[in-house]
Amino acid sequence: MQHIHPADIQPRIDRLKDQDLYIHLEMTTGAYAAHLDSSKHPAATFISNAVIRYSHGSISGNGPYRVGLKTASGWIYSEGLTHYEESDSERLIMAGHDSQGKLVVALQLSKEPF
Amino acid sequence: MERHILVVLPHPDDESFGIAGTLAMHLNNGTPVTYACLTLGEMGRNMGIPPFATRVTLPEIRKQELEASCRAIGIKDLRMLGFHDKMIEFEDQELLDSSIGALIEELDPSLVITFYPGYAVHPDHDACGEAVVRTIAGLPEAKRPKVHCVAFSRDHEQAIGRPDVENDIRDFLKQKMSSIQAHRSQFQAAELLGKKKHTDKELQARFGKEHFWTYRFE
């Protein structure tokens, strides 16, 4: 994984628009959040291999980054993205890692199921 | 001496801190060990520092780490059961129980090691322990193997008391440290263990004992 360069993400978002895609979207504090610090509220959510299609999408912010994808009747949104997989040209694999390197958020798009 | 030990845990690396030394000790005594790992830990948050894994590559990386950990401990029979990480509590119970039941039937273990249901923090840990206990409770009393459980939730000692099994595994600290080091995407072994050797007194004090609660069936 490399640090996100928005200028490299935007063309990847554009290449994947207007087609059916599999999405993995996730956010998590980790199952140990409250065990390690009782003031923390453990929360996590993910959806894996749902099929979506967006007509327009972009990346914004100065890092960590935000991505918004406009679908026919709604939006897909993700904040806190820091890293992406540069070597993967077919898929868009993005994640946000906290200061300890742990994954907090993930947004992944692919023409094939994950 | 145990006849055969079956370990049932949900994630690669669950074996490292609480159980690895005990398993190395039993293997050294000649007891065969089978490790059934329910998932590949593919929803884990640790990706290495700096991150070298992604959500996509994590299952394959963790599979290799698990195999390396088993080699470090000396486990020759590793079964990866293919369930989805984080989803054990939602899994079809019949499917889960029959997978565990088939292993017990095949291996006829004298001891099963798992997590203590309700006192193991991660929902997958609790659900894994529940499935093991539920499956074994369904066997005739004479056929039930002993069950040793790992517990570490904040309140566990108030509810289940002190562990009744304490294993001194200082002679097997080398295998345990190698197991921890094998899970390089998950643990920062350099931070945890430093450059200390397995004979180091501080490491022996910190990691040299492993504790279990014998599960009491009603």
Short mmCIF file of C-alpha atoms in Angstrom, two decimals, chain A residues 1 24 26 28-32 34-38 44 46 48 83 85 91 93 97-98 100-104 106 108 114, chain B residues 11 14 43-57 84-87 120-123 125 152-154 186:
data_model
loop_
_atom_site.label_atom_id
_atom_site.label_comp_id
_atom_site.label_asym_id
_atom_site.label_seq_id
_atom_site.Cartn_x
_atom_site.Cartn_y
_atom_site.Cartn_z
CA MET A 1 0.00 0.00 0.00
CA HIS A 24 -16.46 -3.57 -0.39
CA GLU A 26 -16.13 -0.92 5.61
CA THR A 28 -14.38 -0.35 12.03
CA THR A 29 -13.00 0.67 15.39
CA GLY A 30 -11.91 -2.92 15.95
CA ALA A 31 -13.45 -5.55 18.18
CA TYR A 32 -11.01 -4.73 21.00
CA ALA A 34 -13.78 -1.12 24.40
CA HIS A 35 -11.62 -3.87 25.90
CA LEU A 36 -8.53 -1.68 25.58
CA ASP A 37 -10.25 1.59 26.56
CA SER A 38 -13.68 1.43 28.18
CA ALA A 44 -18.00 -1.65 12.81
CA PHE A 46 -19.15 -3.56 6.26
CA SER A 48 -19.09 -6.95 0.83
CA HIS A 83 -3.55 4.45 1.37
CA GLU A 85 -2.79 -0.16 -3.95
CA ARG A 91 -9.45 -2.49 -9.21
CA ILE A 93 -8.31 -0.59 -3.45
CA HIS A 97 -5.04 3.53 8.46
CA ASP A 98 -4.75 5.16 11.87
CA GLN A 100 -0.83 2.72 14.64
CA GLY A 101 -1.24 1.41 11.10
CA LYS A 102 -4.58 -0.24 11.83
CA LEU A 103 -7.29 -0.23 9.20
CA VAL A 104 -10.20 2.06 10.09
CA ALA A 106 -11.86 0.66 3.40
CA GLN A 108 -12.77 -1.08 -2.74
CA PHE A 114 -13.76 -9.71 -3.94
CA HIS B 11 -8.25 -16.53 13.85
CA ASP B 14 -5.14 -16.68 18.36
CA MET B 43 -11.19 -8.80 8.38
CA GLY B 44 -8.23 -8.00 10.61
CA ARG B 45 -7.24 -4.35 11.01
CA ASN B 46 -3.50 -4.84 11.21
CA MET B 47 -1.86 -4.66 7.81
CA GLY B 48 1.76 -4.39 8.94
CA ILE B 49 3.71 -1.22 9.69
CA PRO B 50 4.08 0.28 7.13
CA PRO B 51 1.07 -1.56 5.66
CA PHE B 52 2.18 -4.35 3.32
CA ALA B 53 -1.17 -6.14 3.24
CA THR B 54 -4.51 -4.96 1.86
CA ARG B 55 -8.04 -6.18 2.48
CA VAL B 56 -7.59 -8.15 -0.73
CA THR B 57 -4.24 -9.79 0.01
CA HIS B 84 -15.69 -15.89 7.25
CA ASP B 85 -13.89 -13.72 9.78
CA LYS B 86 -16.16 -11.69 12.13
CA MET B 87 -19.20 -13.76 11.08
CA ALA B 120 -13.02 -13.99 25.46
CA VAL B 121 -13.72 -10.39 24.30
CA HIS B 122 -13.95 -10.85 20.53
CA PRO B 123 -17.40 -12.01 19.29
CA HIS B 125 -13.80 -15.98 20.17
CA PHE B 152 -9.31 -12.64 29.19
CA SER B 153 -12.32 -10.32 29.37
CA ARG B 154 -12.19 -7.62 32.05
CA GLN B 186 -0.45 -8.69 13.05
#
